Tab-separated table of C-alpha atoms in Angstrom:
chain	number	residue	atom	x	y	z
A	1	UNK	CA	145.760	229.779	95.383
A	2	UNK	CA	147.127	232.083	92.811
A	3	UNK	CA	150.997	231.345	91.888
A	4	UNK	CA	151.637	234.754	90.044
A	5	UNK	CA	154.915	234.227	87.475
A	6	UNK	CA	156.885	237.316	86.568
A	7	UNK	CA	160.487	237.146	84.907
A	8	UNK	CA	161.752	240.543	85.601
A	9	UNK	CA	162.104	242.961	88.355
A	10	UNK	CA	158.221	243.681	88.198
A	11	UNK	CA	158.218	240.611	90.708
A	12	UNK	CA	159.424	242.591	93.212
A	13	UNK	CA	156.940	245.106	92.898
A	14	UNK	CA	153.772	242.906	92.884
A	15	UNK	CA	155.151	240.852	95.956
A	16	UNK	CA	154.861	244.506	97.826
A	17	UNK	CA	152.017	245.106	96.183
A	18	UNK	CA	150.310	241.664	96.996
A	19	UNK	CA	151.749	242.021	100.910
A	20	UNK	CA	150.189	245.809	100.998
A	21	UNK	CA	146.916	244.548	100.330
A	22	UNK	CA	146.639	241.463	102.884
A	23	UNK	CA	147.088	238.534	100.023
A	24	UNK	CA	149.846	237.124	101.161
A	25	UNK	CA	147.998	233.971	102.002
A	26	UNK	CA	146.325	233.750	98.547
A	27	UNK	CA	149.284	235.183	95.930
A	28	UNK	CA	152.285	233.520	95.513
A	29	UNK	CA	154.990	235.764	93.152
A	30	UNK	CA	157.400	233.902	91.432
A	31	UNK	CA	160.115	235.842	89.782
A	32	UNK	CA	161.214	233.788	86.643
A	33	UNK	CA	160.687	232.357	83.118
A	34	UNK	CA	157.341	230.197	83.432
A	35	UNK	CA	159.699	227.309	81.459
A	36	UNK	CA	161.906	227.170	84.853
A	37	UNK	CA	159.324	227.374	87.525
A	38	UNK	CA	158.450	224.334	89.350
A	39	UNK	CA	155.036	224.216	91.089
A	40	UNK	CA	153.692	221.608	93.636
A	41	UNK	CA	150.376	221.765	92.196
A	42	UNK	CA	149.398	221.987	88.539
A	43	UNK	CA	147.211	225.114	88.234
A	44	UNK	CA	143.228	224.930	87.268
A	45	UNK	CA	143.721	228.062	84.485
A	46	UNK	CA	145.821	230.108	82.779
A	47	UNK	CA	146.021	233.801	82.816
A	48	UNK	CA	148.276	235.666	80.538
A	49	UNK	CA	148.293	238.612	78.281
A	50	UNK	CA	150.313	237.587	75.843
A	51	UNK	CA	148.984	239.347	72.798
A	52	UNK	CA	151.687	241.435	70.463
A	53	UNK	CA	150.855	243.608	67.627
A	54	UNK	CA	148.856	241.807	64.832
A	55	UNK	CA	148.660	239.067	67.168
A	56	UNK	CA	152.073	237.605	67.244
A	57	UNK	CA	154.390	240.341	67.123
A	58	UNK	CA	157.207	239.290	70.484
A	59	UNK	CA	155.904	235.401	69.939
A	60	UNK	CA	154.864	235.550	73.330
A	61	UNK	CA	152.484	232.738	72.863
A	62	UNK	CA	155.403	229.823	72.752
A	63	UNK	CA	155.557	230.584	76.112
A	64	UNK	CA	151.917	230.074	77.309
A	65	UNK	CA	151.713	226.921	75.092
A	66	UNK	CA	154.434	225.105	76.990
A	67	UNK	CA	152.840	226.415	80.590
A	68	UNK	CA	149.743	224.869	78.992
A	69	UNK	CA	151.105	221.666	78.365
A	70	UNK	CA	153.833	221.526	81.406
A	71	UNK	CA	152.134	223.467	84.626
A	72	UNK	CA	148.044	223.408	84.004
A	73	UNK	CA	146.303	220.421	84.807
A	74	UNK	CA	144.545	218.306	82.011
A	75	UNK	CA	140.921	219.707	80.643
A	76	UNK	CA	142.488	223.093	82.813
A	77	UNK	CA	141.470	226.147	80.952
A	78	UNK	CA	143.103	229.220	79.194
A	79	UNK	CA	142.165	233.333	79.286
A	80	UNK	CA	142.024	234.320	76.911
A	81	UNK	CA	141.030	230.697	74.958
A	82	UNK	CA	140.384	231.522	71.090
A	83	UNK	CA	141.815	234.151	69.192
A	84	UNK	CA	141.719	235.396	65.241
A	85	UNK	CA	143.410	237.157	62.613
A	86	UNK	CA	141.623	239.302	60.227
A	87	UNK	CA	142.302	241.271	57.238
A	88	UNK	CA	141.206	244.028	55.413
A	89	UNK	CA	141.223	246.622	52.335
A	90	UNK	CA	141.550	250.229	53.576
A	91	UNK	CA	142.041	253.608	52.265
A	92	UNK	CA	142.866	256.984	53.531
A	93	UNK	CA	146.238	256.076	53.698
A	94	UNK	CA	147.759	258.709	51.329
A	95	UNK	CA	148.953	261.013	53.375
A	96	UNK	CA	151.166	258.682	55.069
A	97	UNK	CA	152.637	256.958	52.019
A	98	UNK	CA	153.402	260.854	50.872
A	99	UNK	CA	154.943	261.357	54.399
A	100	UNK	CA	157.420	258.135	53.848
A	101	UNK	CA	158.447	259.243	50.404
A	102	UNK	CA	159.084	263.167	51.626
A	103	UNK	CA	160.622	261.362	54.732
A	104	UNK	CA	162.926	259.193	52.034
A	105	UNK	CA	163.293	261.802	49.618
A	106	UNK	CA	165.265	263.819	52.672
A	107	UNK	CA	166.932	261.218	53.731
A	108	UNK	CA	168.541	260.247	50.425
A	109	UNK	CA	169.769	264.145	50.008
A	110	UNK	CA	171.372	264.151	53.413
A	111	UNK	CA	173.255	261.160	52.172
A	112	UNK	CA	174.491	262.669	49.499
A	113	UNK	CA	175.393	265.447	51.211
A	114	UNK	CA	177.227	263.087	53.729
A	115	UNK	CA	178.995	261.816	50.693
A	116	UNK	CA	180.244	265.034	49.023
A	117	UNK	CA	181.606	266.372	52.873
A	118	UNK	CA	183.360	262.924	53.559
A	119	UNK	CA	184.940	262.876	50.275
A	120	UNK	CA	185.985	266.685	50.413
A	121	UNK	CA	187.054	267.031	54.024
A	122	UNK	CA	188.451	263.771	54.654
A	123	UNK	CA	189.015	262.071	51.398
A	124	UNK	CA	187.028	259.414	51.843
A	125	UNK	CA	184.884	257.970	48.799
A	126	UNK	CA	181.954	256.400	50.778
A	127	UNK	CA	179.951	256.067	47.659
A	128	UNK	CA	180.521	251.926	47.715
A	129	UNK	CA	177.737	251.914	50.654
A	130	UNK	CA	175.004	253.922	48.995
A	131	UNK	CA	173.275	250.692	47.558
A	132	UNK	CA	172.925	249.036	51.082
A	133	UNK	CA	171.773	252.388	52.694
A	134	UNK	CA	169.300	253.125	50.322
A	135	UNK	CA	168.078	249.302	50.410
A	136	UNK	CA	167.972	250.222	54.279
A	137	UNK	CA	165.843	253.279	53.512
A	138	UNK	CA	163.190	251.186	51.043
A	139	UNK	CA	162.925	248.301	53.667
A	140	UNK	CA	162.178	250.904	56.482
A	141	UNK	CA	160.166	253.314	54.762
A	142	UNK	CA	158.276	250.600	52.167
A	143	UNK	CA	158.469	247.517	53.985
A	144	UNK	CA	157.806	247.857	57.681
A	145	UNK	CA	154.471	247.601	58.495
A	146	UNK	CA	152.895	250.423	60.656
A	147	UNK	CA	151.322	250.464	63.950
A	148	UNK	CA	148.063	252.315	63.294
A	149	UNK	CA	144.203	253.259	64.724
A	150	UNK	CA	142.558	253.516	62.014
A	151	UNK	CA	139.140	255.170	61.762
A	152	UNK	CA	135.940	252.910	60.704
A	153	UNK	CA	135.362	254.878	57.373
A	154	UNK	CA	138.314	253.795	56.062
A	155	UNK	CA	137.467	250.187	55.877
A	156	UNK	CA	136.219	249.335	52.382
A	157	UNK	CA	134.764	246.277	53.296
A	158	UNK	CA	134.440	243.578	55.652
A	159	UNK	CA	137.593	241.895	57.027
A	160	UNK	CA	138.464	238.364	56.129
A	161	UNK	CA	139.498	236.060	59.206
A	162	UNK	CA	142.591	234.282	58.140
A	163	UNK	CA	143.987	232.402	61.226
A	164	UNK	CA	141.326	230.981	63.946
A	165	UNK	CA	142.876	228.714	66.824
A	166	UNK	CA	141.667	227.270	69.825
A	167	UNK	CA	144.925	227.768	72.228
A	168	UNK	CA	143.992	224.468	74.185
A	169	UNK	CA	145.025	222.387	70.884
A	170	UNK	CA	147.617	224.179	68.796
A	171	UNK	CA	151.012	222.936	69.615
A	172	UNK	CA	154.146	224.634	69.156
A	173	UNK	CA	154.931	223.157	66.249
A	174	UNK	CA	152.152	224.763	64.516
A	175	UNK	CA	153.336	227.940	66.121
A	176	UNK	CA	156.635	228.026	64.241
A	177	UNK	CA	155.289	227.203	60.684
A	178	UNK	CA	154.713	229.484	58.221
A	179	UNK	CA	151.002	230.727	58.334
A	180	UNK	CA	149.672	230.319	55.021
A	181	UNK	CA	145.629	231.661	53.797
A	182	UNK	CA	144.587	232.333	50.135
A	183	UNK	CA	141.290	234.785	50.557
A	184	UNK	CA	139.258	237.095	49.228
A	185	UNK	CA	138.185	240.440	50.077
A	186	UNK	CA	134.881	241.499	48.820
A	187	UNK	CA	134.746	246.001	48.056
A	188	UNK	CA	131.989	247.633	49.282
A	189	UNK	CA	132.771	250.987	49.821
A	190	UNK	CA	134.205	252.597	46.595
A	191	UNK	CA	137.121	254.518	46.218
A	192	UNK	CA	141.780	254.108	46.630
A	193	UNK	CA	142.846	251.351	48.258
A	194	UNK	CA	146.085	252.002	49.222
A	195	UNK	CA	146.858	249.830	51.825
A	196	UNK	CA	145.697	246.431	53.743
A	197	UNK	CA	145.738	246.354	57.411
A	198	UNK	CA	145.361	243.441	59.991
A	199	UNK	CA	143.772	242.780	63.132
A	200	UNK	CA	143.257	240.281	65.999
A	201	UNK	CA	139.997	239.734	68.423
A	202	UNK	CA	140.295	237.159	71.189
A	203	UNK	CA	138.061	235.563	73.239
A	204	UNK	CA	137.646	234.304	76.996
A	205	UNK	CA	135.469	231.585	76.871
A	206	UNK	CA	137.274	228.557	78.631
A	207	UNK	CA	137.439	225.164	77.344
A	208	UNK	CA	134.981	222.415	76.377
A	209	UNK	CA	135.664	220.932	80.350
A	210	UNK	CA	135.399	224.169	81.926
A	211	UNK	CA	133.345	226.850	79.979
A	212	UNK	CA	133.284	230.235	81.157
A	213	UNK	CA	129.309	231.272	82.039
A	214	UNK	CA	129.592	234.662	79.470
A	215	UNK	CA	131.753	234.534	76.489
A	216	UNK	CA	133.951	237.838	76.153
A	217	UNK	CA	135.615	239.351	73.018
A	218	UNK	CA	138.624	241.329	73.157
A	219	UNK	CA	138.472	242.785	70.154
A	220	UNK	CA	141.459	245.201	67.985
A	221	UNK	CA	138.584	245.802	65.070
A	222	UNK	CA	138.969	249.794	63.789
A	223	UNK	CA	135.614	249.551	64.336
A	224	UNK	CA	135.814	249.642	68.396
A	225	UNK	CA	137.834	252.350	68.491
A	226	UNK	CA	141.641	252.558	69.386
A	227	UNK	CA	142.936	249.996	71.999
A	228	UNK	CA	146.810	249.626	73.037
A	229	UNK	CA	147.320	247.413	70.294
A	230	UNK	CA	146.101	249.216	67.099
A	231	UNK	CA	146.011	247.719	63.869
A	232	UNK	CA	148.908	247.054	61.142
A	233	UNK	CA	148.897	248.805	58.235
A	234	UNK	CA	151.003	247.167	55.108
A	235	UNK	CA	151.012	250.286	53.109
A	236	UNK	CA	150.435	249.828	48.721
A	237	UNK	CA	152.986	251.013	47.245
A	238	UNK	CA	150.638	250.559	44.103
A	239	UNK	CA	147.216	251.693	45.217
A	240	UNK	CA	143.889	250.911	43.394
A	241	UNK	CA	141.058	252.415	42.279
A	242	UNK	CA	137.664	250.106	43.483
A	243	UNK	CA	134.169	249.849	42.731
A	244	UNK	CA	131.462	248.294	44.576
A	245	UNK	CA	131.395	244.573	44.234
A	246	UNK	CA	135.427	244.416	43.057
A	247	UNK	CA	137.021	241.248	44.934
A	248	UNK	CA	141.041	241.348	46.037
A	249	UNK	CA	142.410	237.667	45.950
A	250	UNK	CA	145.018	238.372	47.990
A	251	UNK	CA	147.729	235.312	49.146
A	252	UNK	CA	149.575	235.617	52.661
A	253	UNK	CA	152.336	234.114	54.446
A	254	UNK	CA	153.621	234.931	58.329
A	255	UNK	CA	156.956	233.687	59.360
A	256	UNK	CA	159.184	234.811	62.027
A	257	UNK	CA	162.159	237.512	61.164
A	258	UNK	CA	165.709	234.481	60.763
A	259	UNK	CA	167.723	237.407	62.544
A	260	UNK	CA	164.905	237.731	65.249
A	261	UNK	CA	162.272	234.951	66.100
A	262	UNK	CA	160.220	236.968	68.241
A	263	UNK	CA	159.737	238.851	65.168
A	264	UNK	CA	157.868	238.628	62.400
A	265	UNK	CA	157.762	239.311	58.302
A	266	UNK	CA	154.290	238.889	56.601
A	267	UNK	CA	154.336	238.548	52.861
A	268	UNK	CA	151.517	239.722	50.440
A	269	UNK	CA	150.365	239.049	46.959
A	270	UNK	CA	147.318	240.627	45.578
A	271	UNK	CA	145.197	239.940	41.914
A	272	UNK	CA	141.852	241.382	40.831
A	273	UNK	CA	139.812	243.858	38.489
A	274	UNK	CA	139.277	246.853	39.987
A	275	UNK	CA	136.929	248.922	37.661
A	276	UNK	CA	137.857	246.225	35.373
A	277	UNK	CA	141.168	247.131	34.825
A	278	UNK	CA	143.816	244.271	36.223
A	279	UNK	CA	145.612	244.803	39.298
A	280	UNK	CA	148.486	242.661	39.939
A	281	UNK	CA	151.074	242.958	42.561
A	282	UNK	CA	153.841	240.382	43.437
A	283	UNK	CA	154.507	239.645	46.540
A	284	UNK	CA	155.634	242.343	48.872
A	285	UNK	CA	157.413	241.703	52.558
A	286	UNK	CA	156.210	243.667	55.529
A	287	UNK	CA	158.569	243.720	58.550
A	288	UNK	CA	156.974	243.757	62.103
A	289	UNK	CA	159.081	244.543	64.294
């Protein structure tokens, strides 16, 4: 038996749906958060699609993790069962760091301009706020990460896999920490890197008690074209120019956004010799949102 769980009004639409198409008798819909639904039987495996952007974007995951441990019987099994985060250098990105700084550039004037009709219409000196809006602008422009499908040519390199987990053993606990990785990423294509940009692939292979006969890989690589979820691109303010063989040491941390759990900042540093001059750059906070 299938016990299908559903928290908003999409219930109602499947129960039709599952009553249209004679499978009443085999599809239960429950409308409901999976952490309040109470089953007689503990189910065999787990279903959900649960993925975000970059992986984690909407922390979905919590969610499955406590059905795993509360309503799926022990040595059950969950689709998908693996999944990975990889990074990598790209380029081709300098159109849309010129678009942002047009887009800023505009912005800024049209404040000014707010400024100068606020003060001479209505006598109202507004100019105490330009320092947060423009910190507003630089955070949204400079420090959001985009949603992008990027084309295969614009990797300079192969990606380096920085998280790897087996969703049958990580707890929650490990779900909330910060996600720390120190890597490398070796350049072989030659020419600006101006941004990095991250990635996820996950696989449905079961578990160890209940293997699944043919492993498949959903996979969010540039290099399989674009999918719903795209990539992220964390734009260089700085970009760099690389030669074959250059290596980016490059630190990372992933936390969830204080004013919004479900969402997430990811913080890079980067260090290397690119055509053997030095390339430093502290480390820079990406908002996912």
């Amino acid at each position: 038996h299938v016990y299908a769980v559903e928290a908003t009004e999409m219930a109602l639409y499947a129960r039709r749906l599952v009553k249209a198409n004679g499978l009443a008798k085999a599809i239960t819909v429950i409308q409901g958060k999976a952490e309040e639904v109470k089953l007689d039987v503990k189910a065999d495996i787990i279903i959900s699609e649960w993925m975000g952007c970059f992986l984690l974007r909407e922390s979905m995951l919590d969610t499955v993790i406590w059905a795993r441990d509360n309503l799926m019987k022990p040595g059950g099994a969950l689709y998908p069962s693996h999944a990975r985060i990889a990074i990598g250098a790209i380029g081709g990105m300098k159109e849309r760091m010129e678009q942002k700084r047009q887009m800023d550039k505009s912005d800024r004037q049209e404040w000014s301009t707010f400024l100068q009709l606020a003060r001479n219409k209505y006598m109202v000196d507004m100019n105490v706020l330009t320092p947060s809006y423009h910190k507003e602008l630089a955070d949204y422009y400079y420090n959001t990460a985009m949603c992008v499908n990027l084309h295969p040519e614009q990797l300079m390199g192969e990606a380096t896999s920085v998280i790897e987990w087996d969703l049958h053993t990580i707890t929650l606990e490990e779900l909330k920490k910060d996600k720390i990785a120190n890597f490398e990423v070796k350049i072989s294509r030659a020419g600006l890197m101006d941004a990095l940009a991250g990635w996820f692939d996950v696989d449905f292979k079961g578990s160890k008690n209940q293997p699944a006969s043919k492993n498949v890989v959903l996979s969010t690589s540039p290099r399989v074209g674009i999918t719903h979820w795209g990539q992220q691109a964390f734009l260089l303010t700085q970009p760099a120019q690389c030669g074959v063989g250059d290596v980016a040491k490059i630190s990372m941390k992933i936390s969830r956004q204080k004013k919004n759990d479900r969402m997430i900042d990811a913080f890079f540093g980067m260090d290397g010799f690119f055509k053997s001059v030095r390339y430093t750059m502290p480390e820079t906070t990406y908002h996912i949102d």
